[in-house]
PDB file of C-alpha atoms in Angstrom:
ATOM      1  CA  MET A  14     -10.420 229.882  31.453  1.00 92.00           C
ATOM      2  CA  ARG A  15     -10.465 229.504  35.306  1.00 98.00           C
ATOM      3  CA  GLN A  16      -7.390 228.626  37.260  1.00 98.00           C
ATOM      4  CA  LEU A  17      -7.574 225.745  39.758  1.00 98.00           C
ATOM      5  CA  THR A  18      -5.189 225.680  42.608  1.00 96.00           C
ATOM      6  CA  TRP A  19      -3.866 222.168  43.970  1.00 94.00           C
ATOM      7  CA  THR A  20      -5.712 222.635  47.101  1.00 95.00           C
ATOM      8  CA  GLU A  21      -8.963 223.055  45.258  1.00 97.00           C
ATOM      9  CA  PHE A  22      -8.158 220.144  42.794  1.00 97.00           C
ATOM     10  CA  GLU A  23      -7.596 217.883  45.695  1.00 95.00           C
ATOM     11  CA  ARG A  24     -10.921 219.105  47.414  1.00 98.00           C
ATOM     12  CA  TRP A  25     -12.638 218.364  44.101  1.00 98.00           C
ATOM     13  CA  ARG A  26     -11.428 214.770  44.307  1.00 97.00           C
ATOM     14  CA  ALA A  27     -12.138 214.257  47.907  1.00 98.00           C
ATOM     15  CA  GLU A  28     -15.570 215.376  47.294  1.00 98.00           C
ATOM     16  CA  GLY A  29     -16.071 213.164  44.266  1.00 98.00           C
ATOM     17  CA  ARG A  30     -16.808 216.068  42.010  1.00 98.00           C
ATOM     18  CA  ASN A  31     -17.677 215.010  38.607  1.00 98.00           C
ATOM     19  CA  PHE A  32     -14.884 216.559  36.256  1.00 98.00           C
ATOM     20  CA  GLN A  33     -13.057 215.471  33.014  1.00 99.00           C
ATOM     21  CA  LEU A  34      -9.144 215.450  33.684  1.00 99.00           C
ATOM     22  CA  ILE A  35      -6.988 215.940  30.699  1.00 98.00           C
ATOM     23  CA  ASP A  36      -3.195 215.589  30.439  1.00 98.00           C
ATOM     24  CA  VAL A  37      -1.566 217.547  27.343  1.00 98.00           C
ATOM     25  CA  ARG A  38       1.816 216.435  28.002  1.00 98.00           C
ATOM     26  CA  GLU A  39       3.430 214.018  25.399  1.00 96.00           C
ATOM     27  CA  PRO A  40       3.024 210.306  25.864  1.00 97.00           C
ATOM     28  CA  GLU A  41       6.499 209.716  27.406  1.00 96.00           C
ATOM     29  CA  GLU A  42       5.972 212.390  30.031  1.00 95.00           C
ATOM     30  CA  HIS A  43       2.487 210.857  30.911  1.00 95.00           C
ATOM     31  CA  GLY A  44       4.036 207.348  30.899  1.00 94.00           C
ATOM     32  CA  SER A  45       6.804 208.395  33.298  1.00 92.00           C
ATOM     33  CA  PHE A  46       4.326 210.069  35.923  1.00 92.00           C
ATOM     34  CA  ASN A  47       0.808 211.333  35.966  1.00 94.00           C
ATOM     35  CA  ILE A  48      -2.177 212.170  38.219  1.00 95.00           C
ATOM     36  CA  GLY A  49      -4.682 210.324  36.041  1.00 94.00           C
ATOM     37  CA  GLY A  50      -7.024 211.431  33.503  1.00 96.00           C
ATOM     38  CA  GLU A  51      -7.068 211.067  29.703  1.00 97.00           C
ATOM     39  CA  LEU A  52      -3.909 211.809  27.537  1.00 98.00           C
ATOM     40  CA  ILE A  53      -4.473 214.442  24.733  1.00 98.00           C
ATOM     41  CA  PRO A  54      -1.108 215.497  23.728  1.00 98.00           C
ATOM     42  CA  MET A  55      -0.579 219.121  22.214  1.00 95.00           C
ATOM     43  CA  SER A  56      -0.223 217.656  18.830  1.00 92.00           C
ATOM     44  CA  GLY A  57      -3.412 216.092  18.649  1.00 95.00           C
ATOM     45  CA  LEU A  58      -5.584 218.868  20.390  1.00 95.00           C
ATOM     46  CA  MET A  59      -8.008 219.676  17.532  1.00 94.00           C
ATOM     47  CA  ARG A  60      -8.411 216.046  16.726  1.00 96.00           C
ATOM     48  CA  ALA A  61      -9.683 215.328  20.132  1.00 96.00           C
ATOM     49  CA  LEU A  62     -12.387 217.699  20.393  1.00 95.00           C
ATOM     50  CA  ASP A  63     -14.990 215.036  20.492  1.00 95.00           C
ATOM     51  CA  ARG A  64     -13.161 213.349  23.544  1.00 96.00           C
ATOM     52  CA  LEU A  65     -14.104 216.736  25.622  1.00 97.00           C
ATOM     53  CA  ASP A  66     -17.252 216.373  27.736  1.00 97.00           C
ATOM     54  CA  SER A  67     -18.618 220.120  27.719  1.00 95.00           C
ATOM     55  CA  THR A  68     -21.362 219.014  30.035  1.00 97.00           C
ATOM     56  CA  ARG A  69     -19.032 218.846  33.116  1.00 98.00           C
ATOM     57  CA  PRO A  70     -15.882 220.879  34.051  1.00 98.00           C
ATOM     58  CA  ILE A  71     -12.738 220.050  32.258  1.00 99.00           C
ATOM     59  CA  VAL A  72      -9.550 220.198  34.215  1.00 99.00           C
ATOM     60  CA  VAL A  73      -6.438 220.399  32.036  1.00 99.00           C
ATOM     61  CA  TYR A  74      -2.864 219.914  33.393  1.00 98.00           C
ATOM     62  CA  CYS A  75       0.808 219.739  31.921  1.00 98.00           C
ATOM     63  CA  LYS A  76       4.134 220.061  33.464  1.00 96.00           C
ATOM     64  CA  ARG A  77       4.194 223.628  34.557  1.00 95.00           C
ATOM     65  CA  GLY A  78       0.535 225.054  33.524  1.00 95.00           C
ATOM     66  CA  ILE A  79       1.788 226.633  30.211  1.00 96.00           C
ATOM     67  CA  ARG A  80       0.926 223.905  27.822  1.00 97.00           C
ATOM     68  CA  SER A  81      -2.406 223.440  29.514  1.00 98.00           C
ATOM     69  CA  GLN A  82      -3.153 227.265  29.255  1.00 98.00           C
ATOM     70  CA  LEU A  83      -2.517 227.136  25.485  1.00 98.00           C
ATOM     71  CA  ALA A  84      -4.395 223.781  25.036  1.00 98.00           C
ATOM     72  CA  ILE A  85      -7.452 225.553  26.756  1.00 98.00           C
ATOM     73  CA  GLN A  86      -7.253 228.571  24.611  1.00 97.00           C
ATOM     74  CA  ARG A  87      -7.532 226.670  21.487  1.00 96.00           C
ATOM     75  CA  TRP A  88     -10.259 224.568  22.677  1.00 97.00           C
ATOM     76  CA  GLN A  89     -12.373 227.358  24.187  1.00 96.00           C
ATOM     77  CA  ALA A  90     -12.473 228.692  20.715  1.00 94.00           C
ATOM     78  CA  ARG A  91     -14.238 225.659  19.350  1.00 95.00           C
ATOM     79  CA  LEU A  92     -16.241 224.912  22.689  1.00 96.00           C
ATOM     80  CA  PRO A  93     -17.233 228.286  24.200  1.00 96.00           C
ATOM     81  CA  GLN A  94     -19.873 226.722  26.231  1.00 96.00           C
ATOM     82  CA  ALA A  95     -17.356 224.294  28.181  1.00 97.00           C
ATOM     83  CA  GLU A  96     -16.000 225.362  31.651  1.00 98.00           C
ATOM     84  CA  PHE A  97     -12.354 224.800  31.463  1.00 99.00           C
ATOM     85  CA  TYR A  98      -9.917 224.920  34.501  1.00 99.00           C
ATOM     86  CA  ASN A  99      -6.092 225.182  34.308  1.00 98.00           C
ATOM     87  CA  LEU A 100      -4.435 223.299  37.017  1.00 97.00           C
ATOM     88  CA  VAL A 101      -1.986 226.005  38.247  1.00 96.00           C
ATOM     89  CA  GLY A 102       1.597 225.080  38.215  1.00 94.00           C
ATOM     90  CA  GLY A 103       1.207 221.776  36.546  1.00 95.00           C
ATOM     91  CA  ILE A 104       2.591 218.509  38.018  1.00 94.00           C
ATOM     92  CA  TYR A 105       5.634 220.388  38.834  1.00 90.00           C
ATOM     93  CA  HIS A 106       4.056 221.861  41.602  1.00 82.00           C
ATOM     94  CA  LEU A 107       3.811 218.542  43.370  1.00 77.00           C
ATOM     95  CA  TYR A 108       7.711 218.332  43.608  1.00 72.00           C
ATOM     96  CA  HIS A 109       8.409 221.963  44.491  1.00 71.00           C
ATOM     97  CA  ALA A 110       5.491 223.116  46.708  1.00 61.00           C
TER      98      ALA A 110
END
């Protein structure tokens, strides 16, 4: 698992880099605010393996970066070839940077 800073994330977006963005928060959290990407809540991580595209980088985020790290650890065990990135600080960082 690699760590992706917000600066790097914004650069990837500006450059149009092809990556998959996953939010592992709960539906109500995602509904109140998100930065895009697909919602795969922690409760459904392993059922969603087939929705992960291991041919491109996968950026995972949550509120503070803790759940996203746990999700990546679980997914990496099943998809060791995938390139996972944890968005450092989660979306909390947007408000408190």
